[in-house]
Amino acid sequence: MNSFSLLTALIPLVGAFFVRSSNAATARPLAIVVALLSLLAASIGLFMPTLAAALPALGLIGGGLDRVAAMLSPAFATLLVIVVGISPKRVRTPATLSRILASAAASLALVAAVEPGVLAVVWALAYLPVFLELRAANEHGAARIFAIHGVVSALALALGLGFIAGGRPNVGMPLVMVAVMVREGLLPFHTWLPALYDRAPLATTAMWVAPQAGVVVLVRFVSFHGTEFADAALATLGLVTALHGAALALVQRRPRRALAYLAVSQSALIIAGIPDGGLGGRTGGLLLIFSLGAASAGIALALQALEARRDRRTLDGLSGGFAKMPMLASAMLVLGLCGVGLPGTLGYVAEDLVLHALIDRHPIEGIALVVATALNGVTVLKLFFRLFGGPTPERGLADLNIRERIGLWGMVTILLLGGVLPSAWLSKASAAAAATAPQQASVYWVPGVVEVEARGTWMRVGTTGGASQSATMLRGELAATTMVVPRHLKLQLRGMSTAT
């Protein structure tokens, strides 16, 4: 993480302390200013290399954001602006807003972290704001479940990265996969997410779920170290979770829990596309991080706006209200459909890439993705008709105010423009996917001692023929037919030579 990446994360973190010490009248305006500064910093990061070339003094604060962070950081900062800008009165307290800012700071740091030690520390600290929010709301049961999963995930990631750095990726890889599974709610580690949706403020939940931290780790790290078996296993588990989550979302009686299982299913679809989907799968997975993150956060914020206007309702009957709240109802429907890949939206482009990548390699898993997406679409329609269909109450309901219209329909506009004009998003996502792709080198047996230098982020070294074996590195010697070599590391491989 360079100094500029650190700056983008420090702005909301420092702002969280100022917001926490403010009063109820100034907390949200101050939080909006901090969020806008974060968005400005993340946006400047896109052009920092160009600006630094014109003004060399700017190079002192770093070379800007890399391709993955440059694509995702502005999106997360934009989401932060929307979350703090449209939050209802009960979420505008200085304490809650400060924890939302702290959670955003952790997300911005996670997406920019490339060093394993920094990643492990930020991963663990990211759980703290949400845990404190649950404790402050006296939701001790949900806080306990969240904390247990957080400790398991943080320990698994730290140990896994340590084993990989120590030359034992065959031990570290399963641990990193467990950390990702817990963070993304894959089976059997999904029970904490419905509790979070049900008990925490939806603004806090949106800022936690949307960044897809586990997927970022897959993009940054796991896909470079995983064996073919590990990649296939993670993709299969992702699709099983997607089907499981989609089926459970369809039968839920409470809207929040339906959204929780919808988020589980959709996050699992990203997991399925990245590890074993090749460059197309990684490109689609990166697009899904943005499109699904925006859609899932948007539909959660729409439900939050609905709950601010009336008490929580169940999905057992028709609640009515469309005639009084057409803008809110339409925003919730369109955001939900954007999340499940409605044609003409950015989600459709992303899911199409993932689907084709899976069908080319694993046709059965590709069919499972289609089924899960269809079930999720039915859930979105069920939410819309049960929450807004039926007789409209005569009084007590109001449609979106100007701030909520700008926030929710702004997200809709971005997702629709991304589907109609996807070239800009595709170019950024494909460049980021290519930058994170492992570089391959063929290894031939010849006498003598040679040097191998890794170019790019990581390089996988393996035999030209035969099945790949687990990667193992012991004291700089090749201990198996496949080995993962970190950036810029030179090794003397006895009796081996390479050709790229």
XYZ file of C-alpha atoms in Angstrom:
500
model
C 0.000 0.000 0.000
C 1.640 3.250 -1.110
C 1.231 6.596 0.604
C -1.602 7.725 -1.653
C -3.583 4.540 -1.027
C -3.064 5.121 2.673
C -4.383 8.670 2.290
C -7.658 7.497 0.719
C -8.276 5.242 3.732
C -7.133 7.761 6.351
C -9.603 10.457 5.296
C -12.757 8.589 6.448
C -10.902 7.147 9.440
C -9.836 10.559 10.740
C -13.242 11.939 9.827
C -14.863 9.243 11.979
C -13.170 10.698 15.081
C -14.381 14.223 14.280
C -17.930 13.008 13.599
C -17.951 11.012 16.838
C -17.091 14.136 18.845
C -19.700 16.315 17.088
C -23.323 16.832 18.093
C -26.500 15.484 16.500
C -27.063 18.646 14.434
C -23.638 18.713 12.781
C -22.857 14.980 12.572
C -24.408 14.255 9.176
C -23.190 17.437 7.394
C -19.693 16.698 8.662
C -19.973 13.051 7.607
C -21.073 14.126 4.107
C -18.052 16.430 3.816
C -15.735 13.584 4.866
C -17.379 11.223 2.380
C -16.994 13.773 -0.431
C -13.317 14.242 0.426
C -12.885 10.467 0.281
C -14.529 10.390 -3.137
C -12.281 13.222 -4.311
C -9.138 11.422 -3.114
C -10.202 8.129 -4.713
C -10.996 9.907 -7.983
C -7.632 11.698 -8.025
C -5.994 8.303 -7.589
C -7.243 7.363 -11.052
C -5.170 10.113 -12.652
C -2.245 10.328 -10.230
C 0.332 8.747 -12.601
C -0.544 11.314 -15.281
C -0.596 14.198 -12.812
C 2.698 13.098 -11.246
C 4.327 13.101 -14.684
C 3.225 16.711 -15.198
C 3.925 17.794 -11.603
C 6.791 15.709 -10.174
C 6.123 17.047 -6.676
C 2.932 14.986 -6.574
C 5.019 11.818 -6.789
C 5.963 12.335 -3.155
C 2.527 11.064 -2.064
C 2.686 7.911 -4.141
C 2.011 6.743 -7.641
C -1.738 6.617 -7.287
C -3.945 3.534 -7.083
C -3.255 0.296 -8.914
C -5.758 -1.025 -11.441
C -7.956 -2.938 -8.991
C -8.074 -0.127 -6.419
C -8.555 2.499 -9.138
C -11.652 0.657 -10.336
C -13.237 -0.075 -6.948
C -12.176 2.748 -4.587
C -14.221 5.506 -6.302
C -17.241 3.186 -6.305
C -16.951 2.516 -2.556
C -16.457 6.224 -1.837
C -19.541 7.069 -3.919
C -21.542 4.515 -1.952
C -20.332 6.127 1.276
C -21.608 9.533 0.100
C -25.021 8.032 -0.669
C -25.256 6.071 2.594
C -24.526 9.040 4.861
C -26.529 11.390 2.666
C -29.857 9.532 2.722
C -29.715 7.893 6.145
C -32.896 8.384 8.196
C -32.994 10.217 11.491
C -32.359 7.192 13.691
C -29.119 6.461 11.831
C -27.833 10.050 11.941
C -26.391 9.795 15.432
C -22.701 10.746 15.713
C -21.798 7.271 16.983
C -23.467 5.384 14.119
C -22.162 7.734 11.431
C -18.632 7.501 12.826
C -18.779 3.700 12.701
C -20.037 3.836 9.094
C -17.059 6.045 8.195
C -14.670 3.680 9.987
C -16.143 0.727 8.089
C -15.659 2.601 4.810
C -12.043 3.349 5.751
C -11.433 -0.367 6.273
C -12.992 -1.173 2.888
C -10.818 1.397 1.103
C -7.730 0.023 2.859
C -8.658 -3.559 1.996
C -9.074 -2.866 -1.692
C -5.669 -1.151 -1.834
C -3.721 -3.612 0.350
C -1.267 -5.766 -1.563
C 1.120 -6.673 1.256
C -0.010 -9.822 3.128
C 0.710 -8.332 6.571
C -1.290 -5.168 5.882
C -4.129 -7.221 4.427
C -4.332 -9.452 7.516
C -4.390 -6.489 9.933
C -6.995 -4.489 7.983
C -9.121 -7.616 7.499
C -9.316 -8.126 11.276
C -9.922 -4.447 12.124
C -12.740 -4.203 9.565
C -14.951 -6.317 11.844
C -14.684 -3.879 14.755
C -17.070 -1.047 13.660
C -19.909 -3.443 12.840
C -19.408 -5.357 16.083
C -19.531 -2.115 18.078
C -22.713 -1.083 16.248
C -24.435 -4.335 17.202
C -23.296 -3.939 20.812
C -24.554 -0.356 20.924
C -27.968 -1.536 19.704
C -28.056 -4.120 22.545
C -28.109 -6.918 19.982
C -25.735 -9.058 22.015
C -26.706 -12.350 20.377
C -26.076 -11.046 16.878
C -22.871 -9.364 18.060
C -21.619 -12.639 19.519
C -22.324 -14.568 16.298
C -20.646 -11.846 14.257
C -17.602 -11.766 16.540
C -17.125 -15.547 16.479
C -17.148 -15.617 12.689
C -14.890 -12.569 12.588
C -12.274 -14.154 14.847
C -12.311 -17.378 12.820
C -11.970 -15.472 9.559
C -9.181 -13.165 10.803
C -7.152 -16.009 12.306
C -7.555 -18.193 9.222
C -6.400 -15.389 6.931
C -3.417 -14.425 9.096
C -2.251 -18.022 9.455
C -2.842 -18.774 5.783
C -0.872 -15.767 4.587
C 1.885 -16.623 7.051
C 2.198 -20.177 5.772
C 2.245 -18.982 2.163
C 4.916 -16.381 2.930
C 6.904 -19.092 4.688
C 6.926 -21.293 1.603
C 4.057 -23.638 2.500
C 1.155 -22.613 0.228
C -0.262 -26.134 0.346
C -1.049 -25.459 4.024
C -1.828 -21.758 3.707
C -4.216 -21.935 0.764
C -6.992 -23.883 2.566
C -6.812 -21.433 5.470
C -7.141 -18.424 3.171
C -10.074 -20.129 1.470
C -11.768 -20.614 4.861
C -11.289 -16.911 5.616
C -12.901 -15.967 2.299
C -15.756 -18.412 2.830
C -16.536 -16.965 6.259
C -16.326 -13.352 5.079
C -18.579 -13.957 2.081
C -21.050 -16.193 3.918
C -20.482 -19.372 1.930
C -21.792 -22.652 3.276
C -21.538 -23.580 6.088
C -20.439 -20.148 7.390
C -23.498 -18.135 6.345
C -25.487 -17.863 9.592
C -24.007 -14.514 10.676
C -25.268 -12.596 7.629
C -29.054 -12.972 8.217
C -28.478 -11.941 11.853
C -26.574 -8.860 10.683
C -29.316 -7.830 8.247
C -32.012 -8.457 10.841
C -30.423 -6.615 13.771
C -28.046 -3.913 12.520
C -29.022 -0.628 10.818
C -29.313 -1.281 7.101
C -26.912 1.594 6.375
C -24.222 -0.192 8.401
C -25.041 -3.491 6.710
C -24.852 -1.924 3.246
C -21.354 -0.550 3.886
C -20.230 -3.956 5.156
C -21.694 -6.158 2.419
C -21.167 -4.030 -0.706
C -17.318 -3.991 -0.813
C -17.130 -7.813 -1.145
C -13.846 -8.039 0.777
C -13.518 -11.776 0.252
C -13.751 -11.363 -3.497
C -11.049 -8.681 -3.386
C -8.770 -11.210 -1.663
C -9.547 -13.716 -4.412
C -8.570 -11.170 -7.033
C -5.472 -10.032 -5.183
C -4.168 -13.280 -3.827
C -5.995 -16.583 -3.949
C -6.175 -16.978 -7.715
C -2.383 -16.721 -7.850
C -1.706 -19.475 -5.361
C -4.548 -21.925 -5.846
C -4.083 -25.273 -7.461
C -6.565 -26.344 -10.094
C -8.353 -28.516 -7.552
C -8.643 -25.644 -5.048
C -9.971 -23.270 -7.705
C -12.550 -25.799 -8.877
C -13.588 -26.627 -5.302
C -14.109 -22.959 -4.431
C -16.100 -22.358 -7.616
C -18.303 -25.392 -6.952
C -18.894 -24.372 -3.351
C -19.796 -20.885 -4.536
C -22.460 -22.234 -6.876
C -23.881 -24.569 -4.212
C -24.138 -21.597 -1.855
C -25.721 -19.506 -4.616
C -28.454 -22.122 -5.109
C -28.903 -22.593 -1.358
C -29.147 -18.848 -0.702
C -31.533 -18.311 -3.606
C -33.863 -21.060 -2.361
C -33.868 -19.735 1.214
C -34.446 -16.133 0.077
C -37.536 -17.251 -1.780
C -39.269 -18.644 1.332
C -38.408 -15.976 3.904
C -41.261 -14.217 5.718
C -39.293 -11.103 6.697
C -37.913 -8.685 4.077
C -34.570 -8.196 5.820
C -33.838 -11.898 5.966
C -34.867 -12.263 2.327
C -32.335 -9.567 1.425
C -29.705 -11.350 3.527
C -30.039 -14.651 1.687
C -30.257 -12.763 -1.597
C -26.890 -11.186 -0.724
C -25.479 -14.630 0.178
C -26.563 -16.034 -3.184
C -25.276 -13.112 -5.216
C -21.920 -12.953 -3.422
C -21.476 -16.669 -4.038
C -21.994 -16.100 -7.761
C -18.956 -13.805 -7.783
C -16.938 -16.419 -5.895
C -17.933 -18.986 -8.519
C -16.743 -16.857 -11.423
C -13.326 -15.654 -10.334
C -11.174 -18.658 -9.271
C -11.655 -20.971 -12.233
C -13.173 -18.748 -14.896
C -10.011 -17.515 -16.571
C -9.593 -13.906 -17.661
C -13.249 -13.601 -18.657
C -14.401 -14.891 -15.299
C -12.131 -12.496 -13.423
C -13.310 -9.580 -15.570
C -16.942 -10.479 -14.924
C -16.211 -11.008 -11.242
C -14.699 -7.532 -10.920
C -17.712 -6.017 -12.640
C -19.985 -7.999 -10.341
C -18.208 -6.570 -7.284
C -19.320 -3.134 -8.393
C -22.740 -3.917 -9.875
C -23.897 -6.331 -7.168
C -22.387 -4.161 -4.452
C -24.279 -1.116 -5.698
C -27.511 -3.058 -6.264
C -27.477 -4.887 -2.904
C -26.637 -1.690 -1.031
C -29.275 0.216 -2.971
C -32.100 -2.228 -2.275
C -31.099 -2.293 1.417
C -31.201 1.509 1.546
C -34.590 1.475 -0.214
C -35.922 -0.916 2.438
C -34.427 1.359 5.098
C -36.355 4.298 3.608
C -39.541 2.209 3.619
C -39.082 1.185 7.257
C -38.579 4.852 8.172
C -42.073 5.538 6.809
C -43.850 2.603 8.443
C -43.133 -0.285 10.784
C -41.450 -3.463 9.633
C -43.796 -5.686 7.661
C -43.767 -9.362 6.826
C -44.098 -10.911 3.399
C -47.179 -12.935 4.345
C -49.600 -10.511 2.680
C -49.842 -7.363 0.587
C -48.791 -4.215 2.460
C -49.858 -1.645 -0.132
C -48.415 1.802 -0.679
C -47.410 1.923 -4.339
C -49.824 4.746 -5.137
C -48.328 6.885 -2.370
C -44.680 5.874 -2.906
C -44.177 5.172 -6.625
C -40.594 6.504 -6.722
C -39.513 4.408 -3.748
C -41.252 1.277 -5.019
C -39.813 1.665 -8.518
C -36.295 2.299 -7.203
C -36.432 -0.836 -5.063
C -37.672 -2.934 -7.985
C -35.144 -1.647 -10.510
C -32.217 -1.933 -8.091
C -33.216 -5.508 -7.305
C -33.470 -6.388 -10.989
C -30.103 -4.744 -11.648
C -28.650 -7.054 -9.024
C -29.964 -10.194 -10.717
C -28.724 -9.193 -14.166
C -31.662 -7.536 -15.923
C -30.764 -7.081 -19.625
C -29.679 -3.535 -20.280
C -27.911 -3.161 -16.925
C -24.271 -3.502 -15.877
C -25.197 -6.612 -13.894
C -26.286 -8.306 -17.107
C -22.907 -7.599 -18.738
C -21.024 -8.921 -15.710
C -23.110 -12.070 -15.278
C -22.889 -12.798 -19.002
C -19.084 -12.819 -18.755
C -19.132 -15.094 -15.721
C -21.718 -17.397 -17.309
C -19.746 -17.860 -20.515
C -16.526 -18.442 -18.585
C -18.190 -21.140 -16.494
C -20.015 -22.817 -19.364
C -16.796 -23.065 -21.365
C -15.041 -24.861 -18.509
C -17.870 -26.398 -16.442
C -21.234 -26.572 -18.275
C -23.159 -27.997 -15.314
C -21.992 -25.187 -13.028
C -23.008 -22.660 -15.683
C -26.533 -24.077 -15.687
C -26.596 -23.840 -11.881
C -25.713 -20.147 -12.141
C -28.695 -19.570 -14.444
C -31.042 -21.353 -12.017
C -29.765 -19.360 -9.017
C -30.146 -16.091 -10.918
C -33.717 -16.984 -11.924
C -34.671 -17.772 -8.322
C -33.168 -14.478 -7.187
C -35.263 -12.668 -9.781
C -38.408 -14.282 -8.388
C -37.409 -13.131 -4.887
C -37.016 -9.538 -6.078
C -40.468 -9.585 -7.656
C -41.955 -11.139 -4.523
C -40.458 -8.371 -2.376
C -41.853 -5.709 -4.671
C -45.412 -7.067 -4.841
C -45.675 -7.990 -1.153
C -44.260 -4.689 0.132
C -46.059 -2.318 -2.255
C -48.955 -4.256 -3.781
C -52.531 -4.224 -2.501
C -54.771 -1.461 -1.119
C -52.970 1.791 -0.314
C -53.362 3.265 3.192
C -55.136 6.604 3.212
C -52.546 8.468 5.279
C -49.109 8.293 6.847
C -46.959 7.585 3.783
C -44.705 9.877 1.773
C -42.573 9.262 -1.279
C -38.813 9.790 -1.528
C -37.489 13.207 -0.590
C -34.993 15.020 -2.806
C -31.908 13.543 -1.106
C -33.254 10.007 -1.334
C -34.214 10.476 -4.980
C -30.740 11.677 -5.873
C -29.107 8.823 -3.968
C -31.250 5.863 -5.013
C -32.015 6.927 -8.557
C -28.412 8.029 -9.013
C -27.394 4.429 -8.337
C -30.042 3.230 -10.786
C -28.732 5.611 -13.443
C -25.144 4.412 -13.031
C -26.163 0.757 -13.327
C -28.338 1.418 -16.377
C -25.670 3.497 -18.122
C -23.174 0.732 -17.401
C -25.423 -1.705 -19.235
C -26.146 0.550 -22.212
C -22.563 1.851 -22.529
C -20.419 -0.864 -20.951
C -17.162 -0.206 -22.819
C -15.626 2.072 -20.170
C -16.361 -0.396 -17.356
C -15.207 -3.349 -19.438
C -11.900 -1.706 -20.273
C -11.160 -0.948 -16.613
C -12.255 -4.392 -15.425
C -10.346 -6.269 -18.125
C -7.196 -4.227 -17.444
C -7.478 -4.965 -13.720
C -8.138 -8.659 -14.399
C -5.144 -8.866 -16.738
C -2.928 -7.125 -14.176
C -3.828 -9.709 -11.555
C -3.573 -12.763 -13.828
C -0.813 -15.245 -12.921
C 2.087 -15.419 -15.340
C 3.011 -18.895 -16.474
C 6.521 -20.255 -17.132
C 7.442 -23.642 -18.556
C 10.145 -25.560 -16.698
C 12.570 -27.934 -18.425
C 15.093 -30.249 -16.790
C 18.699 -29.398 -17.621
C 21.918 -29.683 -15.605
C 23.260 -26.707 -13.706
C 22.007 -23.899 -11.498
C 19.820 -21.082 -12.913
C 17.917 -18.040 -11.621
C 14.185 -17.387 -11.914
C 12.795 -13.877 -11.491
C 9.048 -13.349 -11.005
C 7.579 -10.602 -13.147
C 4.224 -9.056 -12.320
C 2.458 -9.557 -9.043
C 2.944 -13.348 -8.845
C 4.188 -16.041 -11.177
C 3.298 -19.712 -11.195
C 6.121 -22.017 -12.254
C 5.224 -25.556 -13.304
C 6.004 -28.438 -15.622
C 4.932 -28.298 -19.250
C 3.088 -31.581 -19.090
C 1.303 -33.790 -16.582
C -0.913 -32.904 -13.695
C 0.084 -29.997 -11.457
C 1.041 -30.822 -7.905
C 0.791 -28.768 -4.748
C 3.072 -25.747 -4.650
C 5.831 -26.019 -2.082
C 8.927 -23.867 -1.582
C 11.617 -24.975 0.873
C 14.699 -22.788 1.408
C 14.658 -21.534 -2.157
C 14.654 -24.995 -3.741
C 12.055 -26.524 -5.996
C 10.362 -29.158 -3.834
C 7.488 -30.047 -6.189
C 6.578 -29.733 -9.843
C 4.635 -26.524 -9.168
C 5.821 -23.538 -7.169
C 4.517 -20.014 -6.550
C 7.170 -17.311 -6.645
C 6.552 -13.873 -5.049
C 7.216 -10.584 -6.793
C 10.849 -9.762 -7.669
C 12.153 -12.811 -5.769
C 15.165 -14.553 -7.318
C 15.660 -18.236 -6.578
C 18.364 -20.687 -7.494
C 16.653 -23.842 -8.720
C 19.036 -26.753 -8.790
C 19.002 -28.580 -12.063
C 16.155 -26.528 -13.537
C 15.864 -23.961 -16.300
C 12.953 -21.838 -17.406
C 11.559 -20.518 -20.660
C 8.619 -18.105 -20.811
